[in-house]
Coordinates of C-alpha atoms in Angstrom, one line a residue:
Chain M
M1 CA 7.7 2.4 66.3
A2 CA 7.6 5.4 64.0
A3 CA 4.3 7.1 63.2
P4 CA 2.9 6.5 59.7
N5 CA 4.2 8.7 56.9
L6 CA 1.0 10.7 56.7
V7 CA 0.9 11.4 60.4
R8 CA 4.6 12.5 60.3
L9 CA 3.8 14.9 57.4
I10 CA 0.8 16.4 59.1
Y11 CA 2.8 16.9 62.3
R12 CA 5.5 18.6 60.3
N13 CA 3.0 20.9 58.5
V14 CA 1.3 21.9 61.8
R15 CA 4.6 22.5 63.5
V16 CA 6.0 24.8 60.9
N17 CA 2.7 26.7 60.6
T18 CA 2.0 27.3 64.3
D19 CA 4.6 30.0 65.0
P20 CA 3.1 33.1 66.6
A21 CA 2.9 35.1 63.4
S22 CA 1.1 32.4 61.4
L23 CA -1.4 31.9 64.3
L24 CA -2.1 35.6 64.6
I25 CA -3.1 35.7 60.9
L26 CA -5.0 32.4 61.1
L27 CA -7.0 33.0 64.2
G28 CA -6.3 36.6 65.2
L29 CA -7.8 38.1 62.0
P30 CA -11.2 36.3 62.2
A31 CA -11.3 36.9 66.0
M32 CA -10.7 40.6 65.4
Y33 CA -13.4 40.7 62.7
L34 CA -15.8 39.1 65.2
V35 CA -15.0 41.5 68.0
F36 CA -14.6 44.8 66.0
F37 CA -17.2 44.2 63.3
G38 CA -19.5 42.4 65.7
Y39 CA -19.7 45.4 68.1
G40 CA -19.1 48.1 65.5
F41 CA -21.6 47.1 62.9
G42 CA -23.8 45.6 65.7
S43 CA -24.9 49.1 66.6
F44 CA -26.1 49.8 63.0
A45 CA -28.0 46.6 63.0
A46 CA -29.6 47.4 66.3
A47 CA -30.6 50.8 65.0
A48 CA -32.1 49.2 61.9
G49 CA -34.3 47.1 64.2
S50 CA -32.5 43.7 63.7
S51 CA -33.2 41.2 66.3
G52 CA -30.7 38.8 67.8
G53 CA -27.7 41.0 67.5
Y54 CA -25.1 41.2 64.8
I55 CA -22.5 39.1 66.7
S56 CA -24.8 36.1 66.6
F57 CA -25.1 36.6 62.8
L58 CA -21.4 37.1 62.4
A59 CA -20.1 34.3 64.6
P60 CA -21.1 31.4 62.3
G61 CA -19.8 33.5 59.4
M62 CA -16.4 33.7 61.1
M63 CA -16.5 29.9 61.6
A64 CA -17.2 29.5 57.8
F65 CA -14.4 32.0 57.1
Q66 CA -12.0 29.5 58.7
A67 CA -12.5 27.2 55.7
V68 CA -11.0 29.9 53.5
M69 CA -8.1 30.6 56.0
A70 CA -7.4 26.9 56.1
G71 CA -7.3 26.8 52.3
T72 CA -4.7 29.6 52.2
V73 CA -2.6 27.7 54.8
G74 CA -2.6 24.7 52.5
G75 CA -1.8 26.6 49.3
S76 CA 0.9 28.7 51.1
M77 CA 2.5 25.5 52.4
V78 CA 2.8 24.0 48.9
W79 CA 4.1 27.2 47.5
A80 CA 6.7 27.7 50.2
D81 CA 7.8 24.1 50.0
R82 CA 8.4 24.5 46.3
R83 CA 10.1 27.9 46.8
W84 CA 12.3 26.9 49.7
G85 CA 13.2 23.4 48.4
M86 CA 11.4 21.3 51.0
L87 CA 9.0 19.7 48.5
A88 CA 12.0 18.3 46.5
Q89 CA 13.7 17.3 49.7
L90 CA 10.6 15.5 51.0
L91 CA 10.2 13.7 47.7
V92 CA 13.7 12.3 47.7
G93 CA 12.9 11.1 51.2
P94 CA 10.5 8.4 52.3
F95 CA 7.4 10.2 51.0
T96 CA 5.4 9.9 47.8
R97 CA 3.8 12.9 46.0
A98 CA 0.3 11.5 47.0
E99 CA 1.3 11.3 50.6
Y100 CA 2.5 14.9 50.5
L101 CA -0.7 16.0 48.9
F102 CA -2.9 14.2 51.4
G103 CA -0.8 15.6 54.2
I104 CA -1.4 19.2 52.9
M105 CA -5.2 18.5 52.5
L106 CA -5.5 17.0 55.9
T107 CA -3.5 19.8 57.5
S108 CA -5.9 22.3 55.9
L109 CA -8.8 20.3 57.3
L110 CA -7.3 20.3 60.7
F111 CA -6.7 24.1 60.6
G112 CA -10.2 24.7 59.3
L113 CA -11.9 22.6 62.0
G114 CA -9.6 23.8 64.7
G115 CA -10.1 27.5 63.7
A116 CA -13.9 27.0 63.6
A117 CA -13.8 25.5 67.1
V118 CA -11.8 28.5 68.4
M119 CA -14.4 30.8 66.8
L120 CA -17.2 28.8 68.4
V121 CA -15.6 29.2 71.8
L122 CA -15.1 32.9 71.2
A123 CA -18.7 33.3 70.2
I124 CA -19.8 31.5 73.3
L125 CA -17.7 33.9 75.4
L126 CA -19.1 36.9 73.6
L127 CA -22.7 35.8 73.5
G128 CA -23.0 33.8 76.6
A129 CA -24.1 30.1 76.7
A130 CA -24.8 28.8 73.2
T131 CA -27.3 26.2 72.5
V132 CA -26.0 24.7 69.2
P133 CA -28.0 21.5 68.5
L134 CA -26.0 18.4 67.8
G135 CA -27.2 18.2 64.2
G136 CA -26.4 21.8 63.7
G137 CA -22.9 21.3 65.1
L138 CA -22.3 18.4 62.8
A139 CA -23.6 20.5 59.8
I140 CA -21.2 23.3 60.8
F141 CA -18.2 21.1 61.0
G142 CA -19.2 19.1 57.9
A143 CA -19.6 22.3 55.9
I144 CA -16.2 23.7 57.1
A145 CA -14.5 20.4 56.4
L146 CA -15.7 20.4 52.8
G147 CA -14.9 24.1 52.5
S148 CA -11.4 23.6 53.8
I149 CA -10.8 20.9 51.1
F150 CA -12.4 23.2 48.4
F151 CA -10.3 26.2 49.3
G152 CA -7.2 24.1 49.9
S153 CA -7.7 22.7 46.3
L154 CA -8.2 26.1 44.9
M155 CA -5.0 27.4 46.5
L156 CA -3.1 24.3 45.6
F157 CA -4.2 24.8 42.0
I158 CA -2.9 28.4 42.1
S159 CA 0.3 27.5 43.9
A160 CA 1.1 24.9 41.2
H161 CA 1.0 27.5 38.5
V162 CA 2.5 30.6 40.1
K163 CA 6.2 31.1 40.3
S164 CA 6.7 34.4 42.0
N165 CA 6.1 35.3 45.6
T166 CA 4.5 38.6 44.7
A167 CA 2.1 37.0 42.2
Y168 CA 1.1 34.3 44.7
N169 CA 0.4 36.8 47.5
S170 CA -1.5 39.2 45.2
I171 CA -3.7 36.4 43.9
Q172 CA -4.3 35.1 47.4
V173 CA -5.3 38.6 48.7
L174 CA -7.7 39.1 45.8
I175 CA -9.3 35.8 46.3
L176 CA -9.7 36.3 50.0
F177 CA -11.3 39.7 49.4
L178 CA -13.7 38.5 46.7
V179 CA -14.7 35.3 48.5
N180 CA -15.2 36.9 51.8
F181 CA -17.1 40.1 50.9
A182 CA -19.2 38.5 48.1
S183 CA -20.6 36.0 50.5
T184 CA -23.0 35.9 53.4
V185 CA -20.2 35.8 55.9
F186 CA -20.6 39.5 56.9
Y187 CA -24.1 40.4 55.7
P188 CA -27.2 38.5 54.4
F189 CA -28.0 38.1 50.8
S190 CA -30.3 40.8 49.4
T191 CA -32.2 41.1 46.1
K192 CA -31.5 44.9 46.5
L193 CA -27.8 44.2 45.7
P194 CA -26.6 45.0 42.1
Y195 CA -27.3 41.9 39.9
A196 CA -23.6 41.1 39.3
L197 CA -23.0 41.1 43.0
Q198 CA -26.1 38.9 43.5
V199 CA -24.6 36.3 41.0
L200 CA -21.3 36.4 42.8
F201 CA -23.0 35.8 46.1
V202 CA -24.9 32.8 44.7
I203 CA -22.0 31.1 43.0
N204 CA -19.6 31.7 45.9
P205 CA -19.1 28.4 47.8
L206 CA -18.4 30.4 50.9
T207 CA -22.0 31.5 50.9
Y208 CA -23.1 27.9 51.1
I209 CA -20.7 27.2 54.0
A210 CA -21.7 30.4 55.8
D211 CA -25.5 29.7 55.3
T212 CA -25.2 26.2 56.5
A213 CA -23.0 27.2 59.5
R214 CA -25.4 29.9 60.4
N215 CA -28.5 27.8 60.2
G216 CA -26.8 25.0 62.0
Y217 CA -25.7 27.4 64.7
H218 CA -29.2 28.7 65.2
G219 CA -30.8 25.2 64.9
A220 CA -32.6 26.3 61.7
L221 CA -31.2 24.0 59.0
T222 CA -33.3 23.8 55.8
V223 CA -33.4 21.5 52.8
T224 CA -31.7 24.3 50.8
N225 CA -28.7 23.9 53.1
G226 CA -28.6 20.2 52.1
Y227 CA -28.6 21.1 48.4
E228 CA -25.9 23.7 49.0
M229 CA -23.7 21.0 50.6
I230 CA -24.3 18.6 47.7
V231 CA -23.3 21.4 45.2
L232 CA -20.3 22.2 47.4
A233 CA -19.2 18.5 47.6
A234 CA -19.5 18.2 43.8
E235 CA -17.4 21.4 43.3
T236 CA -14.9 20.2 45.8
V237 CA -14.4 16.9 44.0
V238 CA -13.9 18.6 40.6
L239 CA -11.5 21.2 42.0
L240 CA -9.6 18.6 43.9
V241 CA -9.1 16.6 40.7
L242 CA -7.9 19.7 38.8
A243 CA -5.6 20.8 41.6
T244 CA -4.1 17.3 41.9
R245 CA -3.4 17.1 38.2
A246 CA -1.8 20.6 38.2
Y247 CA 0.3 19.6 41.3
L248 CA 1.4 16.3 39.8
R249 CA 2.5 18.1 36.6
S250 CA 4.2 21.0 38.3
D251 CA 8.0 21.3 39.0
V252 CA 8.9 20.2 42.5
S253 CA 11.2 23.2 42.8
L254 CA 11.0 26.8 41.7
E255 CA 14.8 27.1 41.1
Chain U
M1 CA 24.8 2.3 58.6
L2 CA 24.9 -0.3 55.8
S3 CA 22.5 -3.1 55.7
P4 CA 24.7 -6.1 54.7
G5 CA 23.1 -8.8 52.6
R6 CA 20.5 -6.6 50.9
I7 CA 22.6 -6.5 47.8
P8 CA 24.2 -9.8 46.6
S9 CA 27.9 -9.7 47.3
G10 CA 29.9 -8.3 44.3
E11 CA 26.9 -6.7 42.7
P12 CA 27.1 -2.9 42.2
I13 CA 25.0 -0.8 44.6
I14 CA 24.2 1.5 41.6
S15 CA 24.3 0.5 38.0
A16 CA 23.4 2.7 35.0
E17 CA 23.3 1.5 31.4
G18 CA 22.7 3.8 28.5
I19 CA 20.9 6.4 30.5
R20 CA 19.4 9.2 28.5
H21 CA 17.3 12.1 29.6
S22 CA 15.8 15.0 27.9
Y23 CA 13.8 17.8 29.5
D24 CA 12.5 19.3 26.3
G25 CA 12.5 16.4 23.8
R26 CA 15.2 18.1 21.7
R27 CA 18.5 18.1 23.7
F28 CA 19.8 15.3 25.9
A29 CA 20.8 16.5 29.4
L30 CA 22.1 12.9 29.8
D31 CA 23.3 11.0 26.8
D32 CA 24.2 7.3 26.9
V33 CA 25.5 7.4 30.5
S34 CA 26.8 4.0 31.8
F35 CA 28.6 3.3 35.0
T36 CA 28.5 1.2 38.2
V37 CA 29.2 2.1 41.8
A38 CA 30.3 -0.5 44.4
Q39 CA 29.3 -0.7 48.0
G40 CA 31.4 1.6 50.2
E41 CA 32.8 3.5 47.3
V42 CA 33.0 7.3 46.9
F43 CA 32.1 8.0 43.4
G44 CA 32.7 11.5 42.0
L45 CA 30.9 13.3 39.2
L46 CA 33.1 16.0 38.0
G47 CA 32.0 18.6 35.5
R48 CA 31.2 22.2 34.7
N49 CA 27.9 23.9 35.5
G50 CA 25.2 22.5 33.3
A51 CA 27.3 19.4 32.4
G52 CA 24.5 17.0 33.6
K53 CA 25.7 16.2 37.1
S54 CA 22.6 17.3 38.9
T55 CA 20.3 15.7 36.3
L56 CA 22.1 12.4 36.9
I57 CA 21.6 12.8 40.7
K58 CA 17.9 13.6 40.2
A59 CA 17.5 10.4 38.2
M60 CA 19.4 8.3 40.8
T61 CA 17.3 9.8 43.6
T62 CA 14.0 9.1 41.7
L63 CA 13.1 12.8 41.3
I64 CA 13.0 12.4 37.5
Q65 CA 12.6 9.3 35.4
P66 CA 15.2 8.9 32.7
T67 CA 13.8 9.0 29.1
S68 CA 15.6 5.7 28.3
G69 CA 18.2 3.3 29.6
K70 CA 18.5 0.9 32.6
L71 CA 19.1 2.2 36.1
R72 CA 19.2 0.2 39.3
I73 CA 19.8 1.6 42.7
L74 CA 20.3 -0.8 45.7
G75 CA 18.9 -3.5 43.4
H76 CA 15.7 -1.6 42.7
D77 CA 14.2 -0.1 39.6
P78 CA 13.5 3.7 40.3
R79 CA 10.5 3.6 37.9
R80 CA 8.6 1.0 39.9
E81 CA 10.3 0.9 43.3
G82 CA 11.2 4.5 44.0
R83 CA 9.9 4.3 47.6
K84 CA 12.2 1.3 48.4
I85 CA 15.2 3.3 47.1
R86 CA 14.3 6.6 48.9
D87 CA 13.9 4.8 52.2
R88 CA 17.6 4.0 52.1
I89 CA 19.2 7.0 50.6
G90 CA 20.2 10.5 51.8
V91 CA 20.3 13.5 49.5
V92 CA 21.9 16.9 49.9
Q93 CA 20.5 18.8 46.9
Q94 CA 22.3 21.7 45.3
G95 CA 19.6 24.2 46.0
E96 CA 18.6 25.4 49.5
S97 CA 15.9 23.6 51.4
F98 CA 14.7 24.7 54.8
E99 CA 11.8 24.8 57.2
F100 CA 10.6 28.1 58.6
A101 CA 12.0 27.2 62.0
S102 CA 15.2 27.4 64.1
V103 CA 18.3 25.4 63.1
E104 CA 17.8 22.8 65.9
T105 CA 14.1 22.4 65.0
N106 CA 15.1 21.9 61.4
L107 CA 17.4 19.1 62.4
D108 CA 14.9 17.5 64.9
L109 CA 12.0 17.8 62.5
Y110 CA 13.9 16.2 59.7
G111 CA 14.8 13.3 62.0
F112 CA 11.1 13.0 62.9
L113 CA 10.2 12.9 59.2
W114 CA 12.5 10.0 58.8
G115 CA 11.0 8.2 61.8
V116 CA 14.0 8.5 64.1
P117 CA 12.9 8.0 67.7
R118 CA 12.8 11.0 70.0
A119 CA 15.7 10.0 72.3
E120 CA 18.0 9.2 69.3
R121 CA 17.0 12.5 67.6
K122 CA 18.0 14.5 70.6
Q123 CA 21.4 12.7 70.7
R124 CA 22.0 13.2 67.0
V125 CA 21.0 16.8 67.1
E126 CA 23.6 17.5 69.7
T127 CA 26.3 15.4 67.9
L128 CA 25.7 17.2 64.6
I129 CA 25.5 20.7 66.2
E130 CA 28.9 19.9 67.7
R131 CA 30.4 18.3 64.6
F132 CA 29.3 21.0 62.1
G133 CA 29.8 23.9 64.5
L134 CA 26.2 25.0 64.6
G135 CA 26.0 25.8 68.3
E136 CA 26.5 29.6 67.9
F137 CA 23.3 29.9 65.8
R138 CA 21.3 26.8 66.8
R139 CA 18.3 28.8 68.0
R140 CA 18.2 31.2 65.1
R141 CA 15.8 30.7 62.3
S142 CA 17.2 29.1 59.2
F143 CA 16.3 32.2 57.1
D144 CA 18.3 34.5 59.3
I145 CA 21.7 32.8 59.0
S146 CA 24.3 33.2 56.3
G147 CA 24.6 31.1 53.1
G148 CA 27.5 29.1 54.3
Q149 CA 25.8 28.4 57.7
K150 CA 22.6 27.3 55.8
R151 CA 24.7 24.9 53.7
R152 CA 26.2 23.4 56.9
V153 CA 22.8 22.9 58.4
Q154 CA 21.6 21.3 55.2
V155 CA 24.5 18.8 55.1
A156 CA 24.3 18.1 58.8
R157 CA 20.6 17.5 58.6
E158 CA 21.1 14.5 56.3
F159 CA 23.0 12.7 59.0
M160 CA 19.9 12.8 61.2
H161 CA 18.9 9.4 59.6
D162 CA 20.6 6.2 58.6
M163 CA 21.2 5.4 54.9
D164 CA 23.0 3.1 52.6
I165 CA 23.9 5.7 49.9
L166 CA 24.4 9.4 50.3
F167 CA 24.0 11.7 47.3
L168 CA 25.8 15.0 47.6
D169 CA 25.2 17.6 44.9
E170 CA 27.9 20.3 45.3
P171 CA 27.8 20.0 49.1
T172 CA 30.7 22.3 49.8
L173 CA 29.2 25.2 47.8
G174 CA 29.6 28.4 49.9
L175 CA 31.5 26.7 52.7
D176 CA 34.8 28.1 54.1
V177 CA 38.0 26.1 53.9
L178 CA 37.8 24.8 57.5
M179 CA 34.2 23.7 57.2
R180 CA 34.8 22.2 53.8
R181 CA 37.5 20.0 55.4
V182 CA 35.1 19.1 58.4
L183 CA 32.5 18.0 55.9
L184 CA 34.9 16.0 53.7
D185 CA 36.3 14.3 56.8
S186 CA 32.8 13.5 58.1
I187 CA 32.0 11.9 54.8
R188 CA 35.2 9.9 54.9
A189 CA 34.4 8.6 58.4
E190 CA 30.9 7.5 57.3
V191 CA 32.5 5.8 54.3
Q192 CA 34.7 3.8 56.7
R193 CA 31.5 2.6 58.4
G194 CA 30.2 1.3 55.0
L195 CA 28.4 4.2 53.5
T196 CA 28.4 4.6 49.7
V197 CA 28.7 8.2 48.5
V198 CA 27.9 9.8 45.1
F199 CA 29.4 13.2 45.1
T200 CA 29.2 16.0 42.5
T201 CA 31.7 18.9 42.4
H202 CA 33.6 21.1 40.2
N203 CA 36.3 21.4 42.9
L204 CA 39.1 19.2 41.7
E205 CA 41.0 19.2 45.0
E206 CA 37.9 17.9 46.8
A207 CA 37.4 15.2 44.2
D208 CA 41.0 14.2 44.5
Y209 CA 40.8 14.2 48.4
L210 CA 37.5 12.2 48.7
C211 CA 36.8 10.1 45.6
D212 CA 37.8 6.5 44.9
R213 CA 36.7 6.9 41.2
I214 CA 35.7 9.8 39.1
A215 CA 33.5 10.3 36.1
V216 CA 34.2 13.4 34.1
I217 CA 30.9 14.5 32.6
E218 CA 30.4 17.1 29.9
E219 CA 27.2 17.8 27.9
G220 CA 25.5 14.8 29.4
R221 CA 28.2 12.3 28.4
I222 CA 30.8 10.6 30.5
L223 CA 34.1 11.5 28.9
A224 CA 36.5 9.7 31.3
L225 CA 35.8 7.3 34.2
D226 CA 38.4 5.6 36.3
T227 CA 40.2 5.8 39.7
V228 CA 41.8 9.1 40.5
E229 CA 45.2 7.5 40.1
N230 CA 44.4 5.8 36.8
L231 CA 43.1 9.1 35.4
K232 CA 46.3 10.8 36.3
R233 CA 48.2 7.9 34.9
L234 CA 46.5 8.4 31.5
Y235 CA 49.3 10.8 31.1
S236 CA 51.8 8.5 32.9
G237 CA 55.4 9.3 32.5
K238 CA 54.5 12.7 31.2
K239 CA 55.1 16.0 33.0
T240 CA 53.4 19.3 32.7
I241 CA 55.3 22.5 31.8
D242 CA 53.7 25.8 32.6
L243 CA 55.1 28.9 30.8
T244 CA 54.2 32.5 30.5
V245 CA 55.4 35.2 28.1
S246 CA 54.6 38.8 27.6
P247 CA 51.1 39.4 26.2
T248 CA 52.5 41.3 23.2
E249 CA 54.8 38.3 22.3
A250 CA 52.3 35.5 22.8
G251 CA 50.9 35.8 19.3
R252 CA 54.4 35.3 17.8
F253 CA 55.7 32.7 20.2
F254 CA 52.9 30.2 20.6
P255 CA 52.4 29.3 16.9
A256 CA 56.2 28.8 16.7
L257 CA 56.1 26.6 19.8
V258 CA 53.3 24.4 18.4
A259 CA 55.3 24.0 15.2
A260 CA 58.5 23.1 17.0
F261 CA 56.9 20.4 19.1
G262 CA 54.6 18.9 16.4
A263 CA 52.9 15.8 17.7
T264 CA 55.5 15.2 20.5
A265 CA 53.6 17.4 23.0
S266 CA 50.1 18.4 23.9
I267 CA 49.9 22.2 24.1
K268 CA 47.1 24.4 25.5
T269 CA 47.3 28.1 25.4
N270 CA 45.3 30.7 27.2
G271 CA 46.2 34.3 26.7
N272 CA 49.9 34.7 27.4
A273 CA 50.1 31.3 29.2
A274 CA 50.7 27.9 27.8
V275 CA 50.6 24.4 29.3
L276 CA 52.6 21.6 27.7
L277 CA 52.2 17.9 28.4
V278 CA 55.5 16.2 27.5
E279 CA 57.3 12.9 27.9
D280 CA 60.8 14.3 28.1
P281 CA 60.7 17.5 30.1
K282 CA 64.5 18.0 29.9
A283 CA 64.5 18.0 26.1
A284 CA 61.3 20.1 26.0
L285 CA 62.9 22.7 28.2
A286 CA 65.9 22.9 25.9
T287 CA 63.6 23.3 22.9
I288 CA 61.6 26.1 24.6
V289 CA 64.6 28.0 25.7
D290 CA 66.3 27.6 22.4
L291 CA 63.2 28.8 20.5
S292 CA 62.7 31.8 22.8
Q293 CA 66.3 32.9 22.3
R294 CA 66.1 32.5 18.5
L295 CA 62.9 34.6 18.4
G296 CA 64.1 37.1 21.1
I297 CA 61.2 36.2 23.4
H298 CA 61.5 36.9 27.1
L299 CA 60.1 33.9 29.2
E300 CA 58.4 35.4 32.2
W301 CA 57.6 32.0 33.9
L302 CA 58.7 28.5 33.3
T303 CA 58.1 25.5 35.6
I304 CA 57.8 21.7 35.4
R305 CA 55.3 19.8 37.6
Q306 CA 53.4 16.6 38.1
N307 CA 50.1 16.1 36.4
T308 CA 47.1 17.0 38.6
L309 CA 43.5 16.0 38.3
E310 CA 42.9 19.5 36.9
D311 CA 45.0 18.6 33.9
V312 CA 43.0 15.4 33.4
F313 CA 39.8 17.3 33.7
L314 CA 40.8 20.1 31.3
R315 CA 42.0 17.7 28.7
S316 CA 38.9 15.5 29.0
I317 CA 36.4 18.4 28.5
S318 CA 38.5 20.2 25.9
P319 CA 37.0 19.8 22.4
Q320 CA 40.6 19.3 21.1
G321 CA 41.2 16.5 23.5
G322 CA 44.9 15.8 23.7
S323 CA 45.9 17.5 20.5
N324 CA 47.6 20.8 20.1
G325 CA 45.6 23.9 20.1
G326 CA 44.2 26.8 22.2
A327 CA 42.3 25.9 25.3

């Protein structure tokens, strides 16, 4: 018996996105951040008297970062499928637009959670045995799951509007830079930052994901993390609706 | 291949009645299009670029909803039962469509998407690689092969799954002569097994070779629709005369030619060439030779031949129809 349509689409999405080059970007980049930044900036942090080591700060940040990477995978898949004709081909096959969309979102989720698991294993290898409490682990993966859908929706929204490869890649790189470096992924929030940057940090959903992942990882979840997740969930729902509308109205092909 | 009994016997597998479609609300890409296609038929849509062929294919494959009119595919309404239709059709679209993967993975993955079991997929991949000559580049990524090779993969891929109707939108675009024949013969073999084919092309030889019936489409309207033989017979008993004169003499000779034949022949001119459709080729030849001698015109080329589908097509889409005038 054939697998359900959604499963077939997810399998297809995973298979065409797990070539060595894609995996290197998806997992290799955050892994390199963790190793190079972890050890490189770790020496600064140690000199400044920080306890716990920078790698243990950065590792949950890299898990959170997987939500953004997963989002870019989703957006890129939609864009490539429009550009290279596969979206139109799938939609004259046994699939509906809704199934295709769910397939993309669930694939993003899978990549986000899978990538976070790889980062967790890498962190354990670098830091020795980790003692992530069960609640913390669930919070980490819950935050990353929500984040994957949020960033997947953001990239879907963009891919539904952009028609050129150069424009899509430029926007993606800009978003990646802004979202990553104006968040608590690499460094903690500080009131000593310029005010505009402070605002960017606070409104950036990746800050919520990184904070929750970090506190979950260290077994120090707070009520604020709960509020952050509620805000993130609300933002995700709004963005998902907007992205779905944009996708449904977009041309299936860029020809 | 075909699922007998799904469509009541004698009912068309495709029926279109007064189909209209506009992309911008101002101009109709399809305008009052009506036709039917029977089970096991090869139905050709013949027309120039932008005539509306691809729009019609998109409507029939549920990719767009016609603005108005009644369309039924396999007994289903595309507006409400698109899924039921798509489950039973195959579509080779005009544009490229590929996965970022090797040729054989493209085939296998497509079969998987259609729910074809693994063992059957493996067998079909090998059969199609053999039939469409893909072996040489089966492990190369689709983006690293030539345009003609891509087209072969795209057409072969559609045979990874079973279907009742196959829609082919310019399937031979970019194929060499040999592969074009392989493709057309493959389609013919599938038709003998009961497949219905809707085929768009602007290659008249292909249409003649493959199609049972042809609709000539121009500016979204069907101008002629019949069997290939009947279309040719529209000009039954008539013969075509091709003639060429020197470019400097064409301006003097052709108006005199049109005046000499009056309503007894259809004349199309293009530069220094003219095509005449006549009932009595012998008398027409005498008139042409006599006229050329009287005017001192040297005839560079003069032949009589049977009507071809190309003659039918050109006369159908010409604004002057069958009357005299420049083409």
